[in-house]
């Protein structure tokens, strides 16, 4: 596996379910990101981790809970979601999180909340 | 708060025609601007990154210009091909916010007809 991978690629869940999204990067980067992409709307940054510490949380509801156990893995734990949370969730990584970094994106998880 | 706008939202051209995609941003105090490509159901691929001190960047058939003072960037794709069909996203990194945050436009979806 190379680059940034995400699993599952598609997920359908009910509002009372608990599920987790997984992201893994094979680039040796130190920063990882979660983005939400809703239809016809700009990408929204949700969380940023640098060296496994959360450095940004863009006022995301607590029903989304990130976890970064090491610099290669990032999880997004989901519980009691709402239908409006249906979106494409993208993971990205970059070398250090600095301003000159290029972010490398995974293919995304298409989430549908019924 | 930085606002990034991309016009048009969708564009359809015959093969061989040159493409012109526009991006505007409200706060000219940017560190850099980046153009991404997104294929349906997939993540983002970085195409070009322009530092705030630069006026343009070129890669093959792609050329991106930056006019920071007027808050505009244009992506030119010469001699379009059906394989260029995708959504093109513009993103800016502000000087006023932290290092990690990219502000995205909603994208321009391009269809190149064979």
PDB file of C-alpha atoms in Angstrom:
ATOM      1  CA  UNK A   1       0.000   0.000   0.000  1.00  0.00           C
ATOM      2  CA  UNK A   2       1.240   3.460  -0.829  1.00  0.00           C
ATOM      3  CA  UNK A   3       0.069   6.980  -0.057  1.00  0.00           C
ATOM      4  CA  UNK A   4      -2.975   7.490   2.119  1.00  0.00           C
ATOM      5  CA  UNK A   5      -5.554   4.746   2.481  1.00  0.00           C
ATOM      6  CA  UNK A   6      -8.998   4.886   4.071  1.00  0.00           C
ATOM      7  CA  UNK A   7     -11.398   2.164   5.168  1.00  0.00           C
ATOM      8  CA  UNK A   8     -14.200   1.509   4.689  1.00  0.00           C
ATOM      9  CA  UNK A   9     -14.805   3.214   1.356  1.00  0.00           C
ATOM     10  CA  UNK A  10     -18.566   3.214   1.889  1.00  0.00           C
ATOM     11  CA  UNK A  11     -20.566   3.104   5.122  1.00  0.00           C
ATOM     12  CA  UNK A  12     -24.280   3.169   5.803  1.00  0.00           C
ATOM     13  CA  UNK A  13     -25.328   3.528   9.406  1.00  0.00           C
ATOM     14  CA  UNK A  14     -28.379   4.289  11.481  1.00  0.00           C
ATOM     15  CA  UNK A  15     -28.521   7.217  13.862  1.00  0.00           C
ATOM     16  CA  UNK A  16     -28.043   4.974  16.903  1.00  0.00           C
ATOM     17  CA  UNK A  17     -25.060   3.036  15.553  1.00  0.00           C
ATOM     18  CA  UNK A  18     -21.434   3.399  16.538  1.00  0.00           C
ATOM     19  CA  UNK A  19     -18.807   3.042  13.818  1.00  0.00           C
ATOM     20  CA  UNK A  20     -15.234   4.082  13.138  1.00  0.00           C
ATOM     21  CA  UNK A  21     -13.426   5.356  10.070  1.00  0.00           C
ATOM     22  CA  UNK A  22      -9.779   4.444   9.634  1.00  0.00           C
ATOM     23  CA  UNK A  23      -6.990   6.275   7.847  1.00  0.00           C
ATOM     24  CA  UNK A  24      -3.427   5.095   7.337  1.00  0.00           C
ATOM     25  CA  UNK A  25      -0.573   6.948   5.696  1.00  0.00           C
ATOM     26  CA  UNK A  26       2.542   5.287   4.330  1.00  0.00           C
ATOM     27  CA  UNK A  27       4.456   8.492   3.579  1.00  0.00           C
ATOM     28  CA  UNK A  28       6.338   8.997   6.827  1.00  0.00           C
ATOM     29  CA  UNK A  29       4.417  12.196   7.532  1.00  0.00           C
ATOM     30  CA  UNK A  30       3.909  13.743  10.956  1.00  0.00           C
ATOM     31  CA  UNK A  31       0.598  15.556  10.470  1.00  0.00           C
ATOM     32  CA  UNK A  32      -2.819  14.080   9.690  1.00  0.00           C
ATOM     33  CA  UNK A  33      -6.176  15.681   8.982  1.00  0.00           C
ATOM     34  CA  UNK A  34      -9.890  14.871   8.810  1.00  0.00           C
ATOM     35  CA  UNK A  35     -12.057  16.813   6.351  1.00  0.00           C
ATOM     36  CA  UNK A  36     -15.797  16.678   5.642  1.00  0.00           C
ATOM     37  CA  UNK A  37     -17.016  17.206   2.070  1.00  0.00           C
ATOM     38  CA  UNK A  38     -20.760  17.718   1.690  1.00  0.00           C
ATOM     39  CA  UNK A  39     -22.450  17.931  -1.693  1.00  0.00           C
ATOM     40  CA  UNK A  40     -21.769  21.221  -3.489  1.00  0.00           C
ATOM     41  CA  UNK A  41     -20.003  22.685  -0.425  1.00  0.00           C
ATOM     42  CA  UNK A  42     -16.327  23.419   0.206  1.00  0.00           C
ATOM     43  CA  UNK A  43     -14.232  20.980   2.182  1.00  0.00           C
ATOM     44  CA  UNK A  44     -14.431  21.662   5.883  1.00  0.00           C
ATOM     45  CA  UNK A  45     -11.449  20.965   8.099  1.00  0.00           C
ATOM     46  CA  UNK A  46     -12.546  18.955  11.152  1.00  0.00           C
ATOM     47  CA  UNK A  47      -9.421  17.895  13.028  1.00  0.00           C
ATOM     48  CA  UNK A  48      -5.650  18.192  12.733  1.00  0.00           C
ATOM     49  CA  UNK A  49      -3.068  16.095  14.514  1.00  0.00           C
ATOM     50  CA  UNK A  50       0.633  16.882  14.563  1.00  0.00           C
ATOM     51  CA  UNK A  51       2.979  14.320  16.092  1.00  0.00           C
ATOM     52  CA  UNK A  52      -0.076  12.555  17.490  1.00  0.00           C
ATOM     53  CA  UNK A  53      -1.326  15.608  19.355  1.00  0.00           C
ATOM     54  CA  UNK A  54      -4.554  17.331  18.370  1.00  0.00           C
ATOM     55  CA  UNK A  55      -3.740  20.879  17.346  1.00  0.00           C
ATOM     56  CA  UNK A  56      -6.972  21.950  15.701  1.00  0.00           C
ATOM     57  CA  UNK A  57     -10.611  21.208  16.319  1.00  0.00           C
ATOM     58  CA  UNK A  58     -12.893  23.285  14.156  1.00  0.00           C
ATOM     59  CA  UNK A  59     -15.885  23.319  16.498  1.00  0.00           C
ATOM     60  CA  UNK A  60     -16.902  19.834  15.500  1.00  0.00           C
ATOM     61  CA  UNK A  61     -19.837  18.245  17.373  1.00  0.00           C
ATOM     62  CA  UNK A  62     -18.878  15.728  20.043  1.00  0.00           C
ATOM     63  CA  UNK A  63     -20.582  12.918  18.146  1.00  0.00           C
ATOM     64  CA  UNK A  64     -17.363  12.888  16.092  1.00  0.00           C
ATOM     65  CA  UNK A  65     -14.390  11.711  18.148  1.00  0.00           C
ATOM     66  CA  UNK A  66     -10.904  11.500  16.605  1.00  0.00           C
ATOM     67  CA  UNK A  67      -8.082   9.273  17.739  1.00  0.00           C
ATOM     68  CA  UNK A  68      -4.452   9.300  16.620  1.00  0.00           C
ATOM     69  CA  UNK A  69      -2.569   6.408  18.251  1.00  0.00           C
ATOM     70  CA  UNK A  70       0.605   7.016  16.216  1.00  0.00           C
ATOM     71  CA  UNK A  71       1.778   9.186  13.339  1.00  0.00           C
ATOM     72  CA  UNK A  72       0.661   6.651  10.711  1.00  0.00           C
ATOM     73  CA  UNK A  73      -2.898   6.029  11.861  1.00  0.00           C
ATOM     74  CA  UNK A  74      -5.919   8.233  12.372  1.00  0.00           C
ATOM     75  CA  UNK A  75      -9.439   7.206  13.369  1.00  0.00           C
ATOM     76  CA  UNK A  76     -12.760   8.991  13.440  1.00  0.00           C
ATOM     77  CA  UNK A  77     -15.215   7.420  15.866  1.00  0.00           C
ATOM     78  CA  UNK A  78     -18.864   8.092  15.087  1.00  0.00           C
ATOM     79  CA  UNK A  79     -21.888   7.795  17.363  1.00  0.00           C
ATOM     80  CA  UNK A  80     -25.490   9.014  17.325  1.00  0.00           C
ATOM     81  CA  UNK A  81     -25.000  10.770  14.009  1.00  0.00           C
ATOM     82  CA  UNK A  82     -27.634  12.810  12.197  1.00  0.00           C
ATOM     83  CA  UNK A  83     -28.727  12.516   8.541  1.00  0.00           C
ATOM     84  CA  UNK A  84     -27.006  15.842   7.804  1.00  0.00           C
ATOM     85  CA  UNK A  85     -23.703  14.173   8.710  1.00  0.00           C
ATOM     86  CA  UNK A  86     -23.943  12.184   5.473  1.00  0.00           C
ATOM     87  CA  UNK A  87     -20.926  13.245   3.423  1.00  0.00           C
ATOM     88  CA  UNK A  88     -17.559  12.203   2.036  1.00  0.00           C
ATOM     89  CA  UNK A  89     -14.985  12.099   4.838  1.00  0.00           C
ATOM     90  CA  UNK A  90     -11.463  12.672   3.623  1.00  0.00           C
ATOM     91  CA  UNK A  91      -8.236  12.004   5.433  1.00  0.00           C
ATOM     92  CA  UNK A  92      -4.996  13.769   4.516  1.00  0.00           C
ATOM     93  CA  UNK A  93      -1.426  13.833   5.696  1.00  0.00           C
ATOM     94  CA  UNK A  94       1.504  16.197   5.315  1.00  0.00           C
ATOM     95  CA  UNK A  95       5.126  16.275   6.303  1.00  0.00           C
ATOM     96  CA  UNK A  96       4.886  18.533   9.335  1.00  0.00           C
ATOM     97  CA  UNK A  97       1.698  20.574   9.110  1.00  0.00           C
ATOM     98  CA  UNK A  98       3.670  23.674   8.234  1.00  0.00           C
ATOM     99  CA  UNK A  99       2.510  26.381   5.849  1.00  0.00           C
ATOM    100  CA  UNK A 100       4.649  25.168   2.949  1.00  0.00           C
ATOM    101  CA  UNK A 101       3.407  21.582   3.199  1.00  0.00           C
ATOM    102  CA  UNK A 102       1.466  19.842   0.488  1.00  0.00           C
ATOM    103  CA  UNK A 103      -1.357  17.721   1.853  1.00  0.00           C
ATOM    104  CA  UNK A 104      -1.852  14.245   0.392  1.00  0.00           C
ATOM    105  CA  UNK A 105      -5.402  12.955   0.438  1.00  0.00           C
ATOM    106  CA  UNK A 106      -6.925   9.519   0.758  1.00  0.00           C
ATOM    107  CA  UNK A 107      -9.844   8.358  -1.402  1.00  0.00           C
ATOM    108  CA  UNK A 108     -12.415   9.115   1.276  1.00  0.00           C
ATOM    109  CA  UNK A 109     -15.213   7.251   3.039  1.00  0.00           C
ATOM    110  CA  UNK A 110     -18.700   7.885   1.674  1.00  0.00           C
ATOM    111  CA  UNK A 111     -20.936   7.960   4.767  1.00  0.00           C
ATOM    112  CA  UNK A 112     -24.716   7.726   4.628  1.00  0.00           C
ATOM    113  CA  UNK A 113     -26.700   8.197   7.838  1.00  0.00           C
ATOM    114  CA  UNK A 114     -30.238   6.888   7.690  1.00  0.00           C
TER     115      UNK A 114
ATOM    116  CA  UNK B   1     -12.816  34.729   7.681  1.00  0.00           C
ATOM    117  CA  UNK B   2     -11.417  33.704   4.316  1.00  0.00           C
ATOM    118  CA  UNK B   3     -14.034  32.958   1.654  1.00  0.00           C
ATOM    119  CA  UNK B   4     -13.002  31.144  -1.536  1.00  0.00           C
ATOM    120  CA  UNK B   5     -15.304  31.208  -4.556  1.00  0.00           C
ATOM    121  CA  UNK B   6     -15.014  29.241  -7.768  1.00  0.00           C
ATOM    122  CA  UNK B   7     -16.948  30.217 -10.869  1.00  0.00           C
ATOM    123  CA  UNK B   8     -18.411  28.552 -12.823  1.00  0.00           C
ATOM    124  CA  UNK B   9     -19.631  25.616 -10.747  1.00  0.00           C
ATOM    125  CA  UNK B  10     -19.691  23.438 -13.847  1.00  0.00           C
ATOM    126  CA  UNK B  11     -18.195  23.628 -17.310  1.00  0.00           C
ATOM    127  CA  UNK B  12     -18.593  21.462 -20.432  1.00  0.00           C
ATOM    128  CA  UNK B  13     -16.284  21.853 -23.433  1.00  0.00           C
ATOM    129  CA  UNK B  14     -15.426  19.873 -26.568  1.00  0.00           C
ATOM    130  CA  UNK B  15     -12.112  18.070 -26.670  1.00  0.00           C
ATOM    131  CA  UNK B  16      -9.222  20.280 -27.732  1.00  0.00           C
ATOM    132  CA  UNK B  17     -10.625  23.487 -26.333  1.00  0.00           C
ATOM    133  CA  UNK B  18      -8.637  25.380 -23.693  1.00  0.00           C
ATOM    134  CA  UNK B  19     -10.102  25.448 -20.175  1.00  0.00           C
ATOM    135  CA  UNK B  20     -10.129  28.511 -17.934  1.00  0.00           C
ATOM    136  CA  UNK B  21     -11.110  28.000 -14.292  1.00  0.00           C
ATOM    137  CA  UNK B  22     -11.448  30.911 -11.902  1.00  0.00           C
ATOM    138  CA  UNK B  23     -10.870  31.182  -8.172  1.00  0.00           C
ATOM    139  CA  UNK B  24     -11.328  34.266  -6.013  1.00  0.00           C
ATOM    140  CA  UNK B  25     -10.572  34.817  -2.332  1.00  0.00           C
ATOM    141  CA  UNK B  26     -11.582  37.607   0.013  1.00  0.00           C
ATOM    142  CA  UNK B  27      -8.453  38.019   2.161  1.00  0.00           C
ATOM    143  CA  UNK B  28      -5.314  38.726   0.129  1.00  0.00           C
ATOM    144  CA  UNK B  29      -3.006  37.961   3.065  1.00  0.00           C
ATOM    145  CA  UNK B  30      -2.308  34.444   1.887  1.00  0.00           C
ATOM    146  CA  UNK B  31       0.752  32.248   2.261  1.00  0.00           C
ATOM    147  CA  UNK B  32       0.092  30.171  -0.845  1.00  0.00           C
ATOM    148  CA  UNK B  33      -2.647  28.922  -3.125  1.00  0.00           C
ATOM    149  CA  UNK B  34      -3.096  25.386  -4.366  1.00  0.00           C
ATOM    150  CA  UNK B  35      -5.104  23.765  -7.142  1.00  0.00           C
ATOM    151  CA  UNK B  36      -6.370  20.210  -6.678  1.00  0.00           C
ATOM    152  CA  UNK B  37      -8.116  17.722  -8.909  1.00  0.00           C
ATOM    153  CA  UNK B  38     -10.808  15.349  -7.585  1.00  0.00           C
ATOM    154  CA  UNK B  39     -12.162  12.434  -9.588  1.00  0.00           C
ATOM    155  CA  UNK B  40     -15.643  11.103  -8.716  1.00  0.00           C
ATOM    156  CA  UNK B  41     -15.656   9.195  -5.444  1.00  0.00           C
ATOM    157  CA  UNK B  42     -11.956   9.764  -4.918  1.00  0.00           C
ATOM    158  CA  UNK B  43      -9.653  11.962  -2.916  1.00  0.00           C
ATOM    159  CA  UNK B  44      -7.819  15.085  -3.992  1.00  0.00           C
ATOM    160  CA  UNK B  45      -4.631  15.199  -6.043  1.00  0.00           C
ATOM    161  CA  UNK B  46      -2.456  18.291  -5.817  1.00  0.00           C
ATOM    162  CA  UNK B  47      -1.832  19.866  -9.231  1.00  0.00           C
ATOM    163  CA  UNK B  48      -0.011  23.126  -8.612  1.00  0.00           C
ATOM    164  CA  UNK B  49       1.034  25.166  -5.595  1.00  0.00           C
ATOM    165  CA  UNK B  50       1.797  28.880  -5.982  1.00  0.00           C
ATOM    166  CA  UNK B  51       3.604  30.731  -3.219  1.00  0.00           C
ATOM    167  CA  UNK B  52       2.352  34.244  -2.459  1.00  0.00           C
ATOM    168  CA  UNK B  53       5.539  35.724  -3.947  1.00  0.00           C
ATOM    169  CA  UNK B  54       4.988  33.964  -7.279  1.00  0.00           C
ATOM    170  CA  UNK B  55       2.835  35.041 -10.210  1.00  0.00           C
ATOM    171  CA  UNK B  56       2.388  31.670 -11.879  1.00  0.00           C
ATOM    172  CA  UNK B  57       3.272  28.000 -11.912  1.00  0.00           C
ATOM    173  CA  UNK B  58       3.314  25.604 -14.847  1.00  0.00           C
ATOM    174  CA  UNK B  59       3.182  21.845 -15.148  1.00  0.00           C
ATOM    175  CA  UNK B  60       2.737  20.335 -18.595  1.00  0.00           C
ATOM    176  CA  UNK B  61      -0.550  21.550 -20.052  1.00  0.00           C
ATOM    177  CA  UNK B  62      -1.481  23.251 -16.775  1.00  0.00           C
ATOM    178  CA  UNK B  63      -0.722  26.851 -15.899  1.00  0.00           C
ATOM    179  CA  UNK B  64      -1.919  28.626 -12.790  1.00  0.00           C
ATOM    180  CA  UNK B  65      -1.655  32.368 -12.270  1.00  0.00           C
ATOM    181  CA  UNK B  66      -1.981  34.325  -9.049  1.00  0.00           C
ATOM    182  CA  UNK B  67      -2.935  37.970  -8.593  1.00  0.00           C
ATOM    183  CA  UNK B  68      -2.812  38.352  -4.840  1.00  0.00           C
ATOM    184  CA  UNK B  69      -3.786  42.021  -4.749  1.00  0.00           C
ATOM    185  CA  UNK B  70      -7.048  41.389  -6.554  1.00  0.00           C
ATOM    186  CA  UNK B  71      -7.652  38.074  -4.804  1.00  0.00           C
ATOM    187  CA  UNK B  72      -7.746  35.949  -7.939  1.00  0.00           C
ATOM    188  CA  UNK B  73      -6.193  32.843  -9.400  1.00  0.00           C
ATOM    189  CA  UNK B  74      -6.819  31.237 -12.756  1.00  0.00           C
ATOM    190  CA  UNK B  75      -6.078  27.680 -13.813  1.00  0.00           C
ATOM    191  CA  UNK B  76      -5.541  27.201 -17.553  1.00  0.00           C
ATOM    192  CA  UNK B  77      -5.625  23.749 -19.093  1.00  0.00           C
ATOM    193  CA  UNK B  78      -4.452  23.722 -22.690  1.00  0.00           C
ATOM    194  CA  UNK B  79      -5.863  21.436 -25.375  1.00  0.00           C
ATOM    195  CA  UNK B  80      -8.321  19.672 -23.077  1.00  0.00           C
ATOM    196  CA  UNK B  81      -8.785  15.903 -23.211  1.00  0.00           C
ATOM    197  CA  UNK B  82     -11.617  13.665 -21.960  1.00  0.00           C
ATOM    198  CA  UNK B  83      -9.246  12.520 -19.213  1.00  0.00           C
ATOM    199  CA  UNK B  84      -9.274  16.065 -17.834  1.00  0.00           C
ATOM    200  CA  UNK B  85     -12.906  15.581 -16.786  1.00  0.00           C
ATOM    201  CA  UNK B  86     -12.959  16.017 -13.010  1.00  0.00           C
ATOM    202  CA  UNK B  87     -13.719  18.549 -10.293  1.00  0.00           C
ATOM    203  CA  UNK B  88     -11.026  21.166  -9.782  1.00  0.00           C
ATOM    204  CA  UNK B  89     -10.658  22.706  -6.330  1.00  0.00           C
ATOM    205  CA  UNK B  90      -8.829  25.835  -5.308  1.00  0.00           C
ATOM    206  CA  UNK B  91      -7.497  26.222  -1.750  1.00  0.00           C
ATOM    207  CA  UNK B  92      -5.675  29.052   0.006  1.00  0.00           C
ATOM    208  CA  UNK B  93      -3.531  29.037   3.103  1.00  0.00           C
ATOM    209  CA  UNK B  94      -3.952  32.207   5.131  1.00  0.00           C
ATOM    210  CA  UNK B  95      -1.271  34.151   6.876  1.00  0.00           C
ATOM    211  CA  UNK B  96      -3.814  35.171   9.525  1.00  0.00           C
ATOM    212  CA  UNK B  97      -4.824  31.674  10.599  1.00  0.00           C
ATOM    213  CA  UNK B  98      -2.656  28.865  11.865  1.00  0.00           C
ATOM    214  CA  UNK B  99      -0.343  26.864   9.674  1.00  0.00           C
ATOM    215  CA  UNK B 100      -2.647  23.927   9.190  1.00  0.00           C
ATOM    216  CA  UNK B 101      -5.784  25.433   7.746  1.00  0.00           C
ATOM    217  CA  UNK B 102      -6.606  25.369   4.046  1.00  0.00           C
ATOM    218  CA  UNK B 103      -9.715  27.246   2.926  1.00  0.00           C
ATOM    219  CA  UNK B 104     -11.324  25.508  -0.050  1.00  0.00           C
ATOM    220  CA  UNK B 105     -13.666  26.627  -2.786  1.00  0.00           C
ATOM    221  CA  UNK B 106     -16.627  24.426  -3.709  1.00  0.00           C
ATOM    222  CA  UNK B 107     -14.970  23.442  -6.990  1.00  0.00           C
ATOM    223  CA  UNK B 108     -15.623  23.586 -10.718  1.00  0.00           C
ATOM    224  CA  UNK B 109     -16.797  20.336 -12.294  1.00  0.00           C
ATOM    225  CA  UNK B 110     -15.368  19.987 -15.795  1.00  0.00           C
ATOM    226  CA  UNK B 111     -16.656  17.698 -18.538  1.00  0.00           C
ATOM    227  CA  UNK B 112     -14.591  17.368 -21.703  1.00  0.00           C
ATOM    228  CA  UNK B 113     -16.669  15.868 -24.527  1.00  0.00           C
ATOM    229  CA  UNK B 114     -14.955  13.561 -26.991  1.00  0.00           C
TER     230      UNK B 114
END
